Amino acid sequence: MTNVIEAKGMSVGYGPKVLLKNADFEVKKGDVFIIMGGSGCGKSSLLKVLTGLMPPLDGRFSVLERDFVTSDDEEKLNLRKKTGILYQSGALFSSMTLAENVALPLSQYTDYDLSTIDELVHLKLALVGLLGYEDYYPSEISGGMKKRAGLARALALDPQIVYFDEPSAGLDPVSSARLDELMLEINQNLNTTLVVVTHELQSIFNIGNNSIYLDAQTKTITGRGNPKELLKNPPNERIAAFLTRGKAK
Amino acid sequence: MKVMEYQIQDSVLRIAFEGDYIKKNLPEDFFNLIKSAEFQKIYVDATHLKSWDSSLLIVLFELSRFCSRSHILFESKDLPKGVEKLLKLATAVEPVQNVSQNLHEGFLDHLGGWGINIYRSFLRGFHFALKNLKVYFSSFFQKPLMRHVDFLFALQECGPSALPIVSLISFMVGLILAFVGAIQLQTFGAQIYVASLVTIGMTRIMGAIMVGIIMAGRTGASFAASLGTMQVNEEIDALKTMGVDINEFLVLPKMTAIVIAMPLLTMWADFAGILGGAFVGILALDIPTSEFLRFTINAWSLKHFTVGLFHGLTFGFIIALCGCYFGVHCGKDADSVGHSTTQAVVYSIVWMIVATGVITFVLQRIGI
Ligand SMILES: Nc1ncnc2c1ncn2[C@@H]1O[C@H](COP(=O)(O)OP(=O)(O)O)[C@@H](O)[C@H]1O
Ligand SMILES: [Mg+2]
């Protein structure tokens, strides 16, 4: 299996403030890759680096076998078209209906004709269970629906990688479980690689098949592998505490 | 190479997908055909399909919806597993009836709705103004809830920070008044009266109007934008549920600051405008400095000056009320912040003009 993301000696932070030092990890094609760690350890910042919103302080990483740090703007754009992102609150454009939100990347980046785009929008909304909500504005739907609509938009271009920042934050347990299921369906049936930032234990064990644990104190990756294996043999106490909600001593 | 073949045989529509079905537009003629053709069953064969993406899914999705609508059998062979699963997922949830579509309204309905809306928002604005004026005046007697830093920040924002732009614009207005007046007055050899014209014009009304318009665009807009953003972030809801009176907590510091700043800025604008007039009078019209000064002092009267300050004060209330009203009543998305800001500026200016009309009429009646 090929690696879709490969990081070597990567450091992440803001100016003098370093959050992650000299990190190496790789994400294989078809993985559900979990980035976990306590609040404020730099998970969102790492995601910002991976999606190209900010450069790493040091080191390099490649996405879909292209070096991301040294690639020029055109190549970055090409890579971005092959990735989708679901932000914490969905980040839907409030002045557009759900259909227009999903159609935006399609009309920007593809040569499909209008009726095809229309049908693709229907399909993506149907996949996330929102068929019939095409003409709703984001302010008219619930938080869980916003996330699903955001996912529909992230899936618009049939991406190879989809990033999620705390997808279950702010959702009730049922919606959260449904979102997990949906993510798994997409992962298995579209063969999309998912990179998920989360500290929701249930999700971690349900969907993750590979993971890294960012440690805020050492600023390094202190654990990696299948989360279930990590729970069985935790490499250190902090990971054990994290995976058992602090019950393990 | 064709990636999709179809034919109708013994009332069965046979469709075969081959090769790479990627990034294909919807086959329009195919869907036109199936709408008119007669068949009882659709049979999809994907044995020779190599790769696919969403554009294949939409064809199948549309087909399966067509089949369930017209009760036609749908069969498939060797569909990739992912495709089958995703189709199931996409058709699992029944579409909800679309309720957000606009109902069709007649012209009279529309007109009536418009009128009622205007009436309601007028009432709402009136209540808002009354309430805040009450809060403002009772704050003289009772210690209000507002934080002093908020007030000081607002004062800094509407006072010192506004000085440069107010000075520049008032200077230019004085200059223009002098030039325009001079052209007429020169024909009578009376250009010395430029000094009187500029002094009376600036102190009585122009100073206040210019400051009002600048402050509406500068400070009124910023009040609306900051309160609007607080509304979007649900900060205002949070304050309300904590039992904090937003009129005292958010509106009062802004209103107090601008009501203090406006008369002072008006005075400053009067001065800058007269300076602009002097610039033209002394340099371009060759009026001796001492003469210009004498005419200016003669023309200056406490009456005009006070009327100007009163305008400034009134405009201060109007700008604060409009800015805060549209900020607090902002919608819940990013666009409505922009809309509120525009509304705040437009309504401030409209009400300032209305107020000027009313004040002028009343003063004229009582002979000031
Ligand atoms: N733009 C920024 N500038 C400086 N520091 C930041 C910025 N954004 C986040 N941080 C800091 O980086 C740390 C990690 O933030 P974040 O990546 O959001 O953590 P997480 O998502 O793991 O909770 C926090 O301590 C935060 O204060
Ligand atoms: Mg975060």
XYZ file of C-alpha atoms and ligand atoms in Angstrom:
645
model
C 0.000 0.000 0.000
C 1.215 3.446 -0.808
C 1.530 6.307 1.631
C -0.759 9.229 0.897
C 0.846 11.468 3.517
C 4.447 11.226 4.682
C 5.996 13.593 7.210
C 9.708 13.680 7.968
C 11.263 15.679 10.767
C 8.343 18.055 10.776
C 8.014 20.809 13.383
C 4.833 22.747 13.909
C 4.285 25.934 15.855
C 3.866 29.676 15.779
C 7.156 31.589 15.640
C 9.073 30.854 18.823
C 6.206 28.750 20.204
C 6.856 25.151 19.151
C 3.993 22.680 19.516
C 5.431 19.613 17.804
C 9.109 18.848 17.303
C 10.708 16.651 14.693
C 7.692 14.462 13.968
C 7.713 11.512 11.568
C 4.566 9.705 10.530
C 2.914 8.295 7.478
C -0.707 7.752 6.506
C -1.464 4.797 4.235
C -4.048 4.804 1.493
C -7.441 3.783 2.813
C -6.545 4.472 6.440
C -8.739 6.117 8.995
C -5.923 7.970 10.663
C -6.585 9.501 14.047
C -4.621 12.441 15.427
C -5.277 12.502 19.151
C -4.045 14.350 22.180
C -5.245 16.658 24.920
C -6.730 20.066 24.255
C -4.170 22.611 23.149
C -1.485 20.109 22.160
C -1.534 21.362 18.580
C -3.814 18.985 16.720
C -5.629 21.726 14.831
C -2.311 23.400 14.103
C -0.943 20.173 12.642
C -4.027 19.948 10.467
C -3.476 23.534 9.319
C -0.003 22.572 8.210
C -1.161 19.426 6.419
C -3.836 21.344 4.543
C -1.409 24.079 3.576
C -2.923 26.904 5.599
C 0.429 27.503 7.280
C 3.959 26.250 6.629
C 5.749 23.874 8.999
C 8.501 25.460 11.100
C 10.896 22.819 9.904
C 11.078 19.512 8.056
C 9.038 18.325 5.120
C 5.976 16.347 4.257
C 4.469 15.001 1.089
C 0.842 14.581 0.127
C -0.093 12.024 -2.557
C 3.619 11.557 -3.252
C 4.262 15.232 -3.965
C 6.468 17.268 -1.679
C 4.053 19.831 -0.308
C 6.512 22.297 1.223
C 8.494 22.937 -1.944
C 5.652 22.655 -4.439
C 4.553 25.806 -6.265
C 1.121 27.389 -6.069
C -0.306 25.522 -9.039
C 0.742 22.166 -7.696
C -0.617 23.052 -4.267
C -3.945 23.917 -5.862
C -3.952 20.594 -7.665
C -3.318 18.757 -4.428
C -6.003 20.741 -2.668
C -8.560 19.662 -5.251
C -7.782 16.100 -4.275
C -8.391 16.777 -0.595
C -11.488 17.809 1.288
C -11.814 19.338 4.737
C -14.609 19.301 7.267
C -14.183 22.087 9.787
C -15.400 22.014 13.369
C -18.569 23.974 12.701
C -19.022 22.929 9.081
C -17.807 26.336 7.808
C -20.660 26.528 5.324
C -21.028 29.833 3.523
C -23.942 31.463 5.230
C -25.119 33.435 2.229
C -25.529 30.313 0.083
C -28.014 27.485 0.239
C -26.770 23.975 0.950
C -26.988 23.109 -2.745
C -24.954 26.177 -3.682
C -22.402 25.340 -1.008
C -21.861 21.865 -2.423
C -21.953 23.102 -6.011
C -19.263 25.732 -5.412
C -16.168 23.503 -5.731
C -17.794 21.640 -8.621
C -18.434 24.768 -10.634
C -14.998 26.159 -9.743
C -12.858 23.168 -10.538
C -14.671 20.859 -12.955
C -16.026 21.037 -16.499
C -19.310 19.321 -15.715
C -22.385 20.878 -17.283
C -25.071 22.402 -15.104
C -27.454 19.450 -14.986
C -24.612 17.119 -14.032
C -23.505 19.448 -11.247
C -27.086 19.579 -10.080
C -27.300 15.817 -9.996
C -23.935 15.498 -8.234
C -25.163 17.927 -5.587
C -28.271 15.780 -5.106
C -26.147 12.676 -4.812
C -23.738 14.128 -2.252
C -26.565 15.504 -0.161
C -28.341 12.153 -0.412
C -25.200 10.351 0.750
C -25.167 12.409 3.940
C -28.932 12.042 4.347
C -29.865 15.615 3.496
C -31.863 15.148 0.324
C -34.635 17.737 0.271
C -32.638 20.357 2.132
C -31.094 21.806 -1.041
C -32.710 25.213 -0.647
C -32.099 25.626 3.061
C -29.607 28.144 4.357
C -27.036 27.031 6.928
C -28.722 29.155 9.590
C -31.895 27.116 9.158
C -30.470 23.697 10.023
C -29.090 22.057 13.169
C -25.465 21.587 14.139
C -25.369 17.931 13.138
C -26.920 18.731 9.787
C -24.368 21.486 9.240
C -21.576 18.984 9.774
C -23.147 16.557 7.330
C -23.634 19.319 4.786
C -20.008 20.321 5.316
C -19.065 16.708 4.648
C -21.124 16.713 1.459
C -19.180 19.771 0.344
C -15.866 18.178 1.317
C -16.792 15.150 -0.807
C -17.872 17.201 -3.808
C -14.751 16.635 -5.865
C -14.343 12.921 -5.013
C -11.275 13.691 -2.915
C -8.674 11.077 -2.078
C -8.087 12.452 1.399
C -10.622 14.087 3.707
C -9.497 15.900 6.857
C -11.808 16.275 9.854
C -11.293 18.623 12.785
C -13.211 17.291 15.787
C -16.182 16.064 13.753
C -18.187 14.958 16.768
C -17.676 18.107 18.840
C -21.014 19.574 19.773
C -23.085 16.636 18.521
C -25.417 14.457 20.518
C -24.353 10.804 20.907
C -26.733 9.556 18.206
C -25.733 12.140 15.609
C -22.129 11.572 16.509
C -22.452 7.806 16.004
C -24.247 8.384 12.695
C -21.462 10.652 11.528
C -18.925 7.974 12.464
C -20.863 5.417 10.429
C -21.063 7.782 7.511
C -17.326 8.380 7.663
C -16.704 4.642 7.648
C -19.039 4.116 4.675
C -17.193 6.787 2.744
C -13.849 5.372 3.727
C -14.771 1.845 2.676
C -16.848 2.493 -0.418
C -15.117 5.450 -1.992
C -11.742 4.254 -0.743
C -11.100 7.701 0.692
C -8.359 8.180 3.260
C -9.615 9.957 6.352
C -7.433 12.004 8.674
C -9.414 12.721 11.813
C -8.534 14.995 14.700
C -10.586 13.959 17.681
C -10.515 13.226 21.370
C -13.840 11.422 21.357
C -12.854 7.973 22.658
C -15.855 6.237 21.175
C -15.005 7.508 17.691
C -11.339 6.723 18.112
C -12.033 3.060 18.804
C -14.943 2.761 16.360
C -13.380 4.139 13.243
C -9.622 4.485 13.696
C -7.244 1.872 12.333
C -4.101 3.920 12.803
C -3.246 6.850 15.012
C -0.674 9.130 16.517
C -0.769 10.637 19.990
C 0.623 14.148 20.363
C 2.050 14.787 23.787
C 1.845 18.385 24.927
C 4.656 18.081 27.474
C 7.350 16.458 25.378
C 6.030 18.072 22.159
C 6.550 14.795 20.339
C 4.563 11.815 19.127
C 4.679 9.406 22.039
C 2.385 6.717 20.714
C 1.258 5.372 17.385
C -0.618 2.473 15.831
C -4.074 0.990 16.014
C -5.921 2.658 18.903
C -7.214 -0.678 20.195
C -3.667 -2.016 20.372
C -2.583 1.178 22.088
C -5.251 0.637 24.705
C -3.974 -2.914 25.317
C -0.315 -1.939 25.537
C -0.097 1.763 26.245
C 3.486 2.978 25.741
C 3.244 5.445 28.607
C 0.998 6.561 31.430
C -0.356 9.663 29.765
C -1.648 7.680 26.806
C -3.143 5.096 29.138
C -4.897 7.872 31.031
C -6.092 9.488 27.802
C -7.556 6.280 26.401
C -9.305 5.370 29.636
C -10.512 8.852 30.589
C -7.983 9.037 33.393
C -9.090 5.800 35.060
C -5.828 3.910 34.471
C -3.108 4.760 36.933
C -14.268 4.117 -26.848
C -17.819 4.151 -25.606
C -18.136 3.805 -21.867
C -21.893 3.373 -21.792
C -24.056 1.345 -24.185
C -27.797 0.838 -24.000
C -30.575 -0.805 -25.967
C -34.117 -1.953 -25.410
C -34.790 -5.620 -26.001
C -37.967 -7.539 -25.098
C -39.104 -4.612 -22.957
C -35.866 -4.717 -20.963
C -33.544 -1.715 -20.997
C -30.025 -3.128 -21.058
C -27.218 -0.805 -20.027
C -23.550 -1.745 -20.081
C -20.744 0.293 -18.529
C -17.217 -0.302 -19.774
C -13.717 0.947 -19.088
C -13.156 4.117 -17.091
C -16.340 5.954 -16.238
C -14.716 9.079 -14.831
C -15.682 12.752 -14.967
C -18.524 12.199 -17.433
C -21.444 14.557 -17.832
C -24.961 13.207 -17.391
C -25.995 11.474 -20.640
C -28.909 13.754 -21.534
C -30.194 11.842 -24.566
C -30.235 8.650 -22.543
C -32.494 10.168 -19.904
C -34.690 11.714 -22.574
C -35.004 8.264 -24.114
C -36.023 6.452 -20.950
C -38.683 9.027 -20.214
C -40.447 8.276 -23.471
C -39.589 4.594 -24.048
C -41.623 1.601 -22.896
C -39.968 -1.132 -20.822
C -40.598 -3.045 -17.634
C -37.124 -3.709 -16.385
C -33.716 -2.099 -16.283
C -30.684 -4.327 -16.362
C -27.269 -2.831 -15.644
C -24.139 -4.753 -16.545
C -20.845 -3.497 -15.128
C -18.710 -6.548 -15.864
C -16.238 -4.583 -17.943
C -16.182 -1.477 -15.801
C -12.632 -0.660 -14.704
C -12.861 2.511 -12.631
C -15.574 4.925 -11.624
C -16.314 8.069 -9.680
C -19.330 10.103 -8.631
C -20.370 10.724 -12.210
C -21.280 7.030 -12.510
C -23.079 7.178 -9.195
C -25.349 9.990 -10.339
C -26.449 7.998 -13.399
C -27.332 5.005 -11.256
C -28.845 7.186 -8.573
C -31.091 8.888 -11.088
C -31.980 5.511 -12.616
C -32.907 3.925 -9.323
C -35.055 6.914 -8.417
C -36.709 6.682 -11.817
C -37.379 2.991 -11.249
C -38.944 3.437 -7.851
C -41.090 6.303 -9.149
C -42.447 4.368 -12.124
C -42.391 0.925 -10.463
C -39.864 -0.595 -12.813
C -37.606 -3.469 -11.835
C -33.934 -2.625 -11.391
C -31.337 -5.376 -11.738
C -27.598 -5.191 -11.925
C -24.656 -7.454 -12.521
C -21.127 -7.042 -11.203
C -21.638 -3.542 -9.887
C -18.606 -2.642 -7.785
C -19.379 -3.229 -4.134
C -18.722 0.378 -3.195
C -21.187 1.575 -5.808
C -23.890 -0.719 -4.533
C -23.349 0.310 -0.911
C -23.273 4.008 -1.706
C -26.450 3.734 -3.748
C -28.109 2.078 -0.820
C -26.828 4.816 1.473
C -28.028 7.565 -0.851
C -31.526 6.120 -1.177
C -31.813 5.112 2.486
C -33.188 8.404 3.741
C -36.460 9.604 2.296
C -36.146 13.166 1.065
C -37.970 15.626 3.262
C -40.568 17.826 1.690
C -38.985 21.081 0.826
C -40.536 23.706 3.037
C -38.143 26.571 2.622
C -39.212 27.314 -0.907
C -40.886 30.689 -1.158
C -44.623 30.561 -1.364
C -45.957 32.439 -4.312
C -47.325 35.783 -3.156
C -49.602 38.156 -4.971
C -48.766 41.821 -5.386
C -51.234 42.958 -2.725
C -49.906 40.394 -0.223
C -46.466 41.695 -0.913
C -47.453 45.316 -0.487
C -49.326 44.551 2.718
C -46.432 42.567 4.110
C -44.084 45.391 3.256
C -46.275 47.944 5.011
C -46.670 45.813 8.123
C -42.933 45.232 8.206
C -42.184 48.936 8.033
C -44.696 49.672 10.758
C -43.270 46.947 12.991
C -39.659 47.950 12.537
C -40.576 51.574 13.155
C -42.233 50.596 16.434
C -39.287 48.426 17.382
C -36.827 51.209 16.622
C -38.922 53.709 18.543
C -39.017 51.444 21.600
C -35.298 50.871 21.359
C -34.654 54.618 21.215
C -36.973 55.390 24.138
C -35.509 52.664 26.296
C -31.950 53.699 25.647
C -32.630 57.367 26.192
C -34.198 56.405 29.508
C -31.160 54.323 30.406
C -28.924 57.207 29.361
C -30.642 59.846 31.452
C -31.098 57.619 34.475
C -27.372 56.880 34.389
C -26.878 60.438 35.724
C -28.590 59.471 38.942
C -27.777 55.817 39.314
C -24.531 53.998 38.771
C -25.020 52.019 35.554
C -23.843 48.504 34.790
C -21.408 49.507 32.059
C -17.700 48.919 32.391
C -15.585 52.052 32.432
C -12.983 50.621 30.075
C -15.682 50.076 27.448
C -16.652 53.707 27.763
C -13.051 54.920 27.599
C -12.319 52.777 24.548
C -15.418 54.093 22.816
C -14.477 57.656 23.736
C -10.982 57.197 22.344
C -12.519 55.754 19.184
C -15.001 58.609 18.645
C -12.817 61.406 19.942
C -9.074 61.639 19.335
C -9.008 58.962 16.633
C -11.562 60.877 14.583
C -9.749 64.236 14.819
C -7.550 63.994 11.719
C -10.343 63.139 9.290
C -12.705 65.667 10.877
C -10.050 68.392 10.619
C -9.232 67.623 7.013
C -12.814 67.486 5.802
C -13.983 70.559 7.715
C -10.997 72.520 6.463
C -11.882 71.563 2.901
C -15.551 72.434 3.405
C -14.597 75.869 4.766
C -12.344 76.319 1.766
C -15.083 75.376 -0.669
C -17.656 77.597 1.047
C -15.245 80.519 0.773
C -14.494 79.908 -2.876
C -18.113 79.488 -3.893
C -19.157 82.552 -1.877
C -16.302 84.648 -3.192
C -17.365 84.236 -6.807
C -20.734 85.832 -6.082
C -19.533 88.392 -3.546
C -16.725 89.587 -5.785
C -19.221 90.891 -8.352
C -20.379 93.412 -5.702
C -16.858 94.080 -4.475
C -17.919 92.587 -1.181
C -15.488 89.682 -0.898
C -14.695 90.673 2.684
C -18.050 89.135 3.610
C -16.571 85.740 2.808
C -15.398 85.794 6.406
C -18.945 86.235 7.696
C -20.318 83.654 5.309
C -17.855 80.975 6.366
C -18.181 81.752 10.061
C -21.960 81.689 10.132
C -22.216 78.745 7.748
C -19.753 76.575 9.626
C -20.879 77.348 13.172
C -24.592 77.206 12.586
C -24.886 74.036 10.544
C -22.072 72.883 8.263
C -19.670 71.922 11.047
C -22.261 69.720 12.727
C -23.444 68.152 9.466
C -19.937 67.283 8.317
C -19.020 65.782 11.678
C -22.324 63.906 11.707
C -21.732 62.325 8.332
C -18.133 61.447 9.105
C -19.060 59.929 12.433
C -21.983 57.984 10.972
C -19.653 56.372 8.464
C -16.830 55.891 10.887
C -18.211 55.223 14.328
C -21.848 54.323 13.683
C -20.709 51.654 11.233
C -18.178 50.281 13.683
C -20.808 50.127 16.470
C -23.109 48.158 14.174
C -20.358 45.831 12.995
C -19.026 45.028 16.455
C -22.463 44.498 18.002
C -23.527 42.522 14.924
C -20.553 40.209 15.256
C -21.402 39.741 18.927
C -24.901 38.790 17.839
C -23.561 36.252 15.319
C -21.286 34.725 17.970
C -24.248 34.464 20.339
C -22.432 36.750 22.795
C -25.502 38.958 23.050
C -27.674 35.926 23.760
C -25.225 34.930 26.463
C -25.421 38.381 28.061
C -29.198 38.329 27.925
C -29.450 34.909 29.537
C -27.059 36.033 32.257
C -29.604 38.715 32.980
C -27.320 41.544 31.899
C -29.189 44.483 30.401
C -27.523 44.934 27.038
C -28.777 48.491 26.799
C -26.801 49.419 29.872
C -23.881 47.135 29.211
C -23.293 47.562 25.491
C -25.229 50.545 24.211
C -24.737 53.000 27.057
C -20.920 53.269 26.921
C -21.040 53.869 23.176
C -23.856 56.380 23.425
C -22.244 58.289 26.305
C -18.955 58.449 24.448
C -20.336 59.734 21.184
C -22.697 62.184 22.885
C -19.707 63.693 24.689
C -17.512 63.630 21.606
C -19.926 65.094 19.072
C -20.232 68.668 20.447
C -16.476 68.829 20.979
C -15.814 67.589 17.463
C -18.365 70.076 16.144
C -16.491 72.922 17.852
C -13.273 71.671 16.374
C -14.846 71.384 12.923
C -16.159 74.966 13.166
C -12.658 76.140 13.902
C -11.081 74.078 11.096
C -13.692 75.289 8.623
C -13.092 78.934 9.496
C -9.377 78.272 9.090
C -10.096 76.899 5.607
C -12.092 80.020 4.802
C -9.274 82.213 6.043
C -6.846 80.311 3.906
C -8.807 81.266 0.802
C -9.694 84.760 1.994
C -6.207 85.788 2.971
C -4.149 83.999 0.341
C -6.423 83.997 -2.717
C -8.681 87.015 -2.229
C -5.989 89.250 -0.693
C -8.077 90.224 2.299
C -5.795 91.608 5.044
C -5.503 89.234 7.990
C -6.678 91.777 10.554
C -9.757 92.605 8.473
C -10.625 88.965 8.036
C -10.241 88.395 11.773
C -12.439 91.410 12.583
C -15.252 90.233 10.284
C -15.010 86.718 11.614
C -15.344 87.891 15.226
C -18.225 90.185 14.289
C -20.049 87.376 12.520
C -19.506 84.881 15.332
C -22.487 84.796 17.615
C -23.259 82.631 20.584
C -26.683 81.930 19.090
C -25.372 80.294 15.917
C -22.652 78.527 17.819
C -25.122 77.029 20.297
C -27.479 75.961 17.535
C -24.543 74.162 15.881
C -23.619 72.414 19.105
C -27.225 71.405 19.647
C -27.242 69.830 16.186
C -24.032 67.988 17.029
C -25.505 66.679 20.259
C -28.668 65.479 18.522
C -26.645 63.799 15.791
C -24.627 62.022 18.493
C -27.792 60.434 19.868
C -28.971 59.519 16.380
C -25.696 57.874 15.370
C -25.432 55.915 18.608
C -29.044 54.744 18.418
C -28.913 53.759 14.747
C -25.532 52.034 15.033
C -26.499 50.089 18.146
C -30.032 49.292 16.977
C -28.885 47.669 13.738
C -26.020 45.919 15.524
C -28.252 44.405 18.199
C -30.928 43.428 15.669
C -28.446 41.825 13.298
C -29.208 38.393 11.834
C -27.189 35.296 12.565
C -24.846 35.073 9.594
C -21.873 36.889 8.153
C -23.893 38.636 5.466
C -26.257 40.226 7.931
C -23.352 41.996 9.646
C -22.597 43.739 6.379
C -26.251 44.505 5.871
C -26.630 45.917 9.394
C -23.612 48.130 8.938
C -25.021 49.596 5.750
C -28.415 50.107 7.346
C -26.822 51.842 10.327
C -25.027 54.375 8.147
C -27.961 54.998 5.810
C -30.480 55.428 8.618
C -28.138 57.647 10.650
C -27.817 60.008 7.709
C -31.530 59.965 6.921
C -32.507 60.692 10.513
C -29.875 63.395 10.810
C -31.370 65.167 7.816
C -34.881 64.751 9.237
C -33.693 66.088 12.594
C -32.051 69.078 10.934
C -35.319 69.843 9.171
C -37.309 69.635 12.384
C -34.841 71.706 14.401
C -34.632 74.372 11.707
C -38.406 74.603 11.494
C -38.865 74.882 15.249
C -36.071 77.447 15.639
C -37.512 79.486 12.830
C -40.925 79.446 14.497
C -39.553 80.665 17.826
C -37.340 83.134 16.004
C -33.796 81.943 16.729
N -2.627 31.685 15.486
C -1.975 31.309 16.592
N -0.901 32.011 17.035
C -0.239 31.619 18.151
N -0.563 30.542 18.905
C -1.621 29.814 18.513
C -2.390 30.152 17.344
N -3.376 29.229 17.204
C -3.239 28.359 18.226
N -2.192 28.720 19.012
C -1.740 27.995 20.192
O -1.327 26.721 19.802
C -1.690 25.778 20.773
C -2.378 24.615 20.111
O -3.584 25.032 19.527
P -4.461 24.028 18.693
O -3.656 23.501 17.578
O -5.717 24.733 18.347
O -4.738 22.879 19.761
P -5.757 21.669 19.719
O -6.487 21.710 18.419
O -4.905 20.464 19.881
O -6.652 21.826 20.891
C -2.538 26.468 21.797
O -1.766 26.648 22.950
C -2.859 27.793 21.176
O -2.853 28.780 22.160
Mg -8.560 22.132 17.863
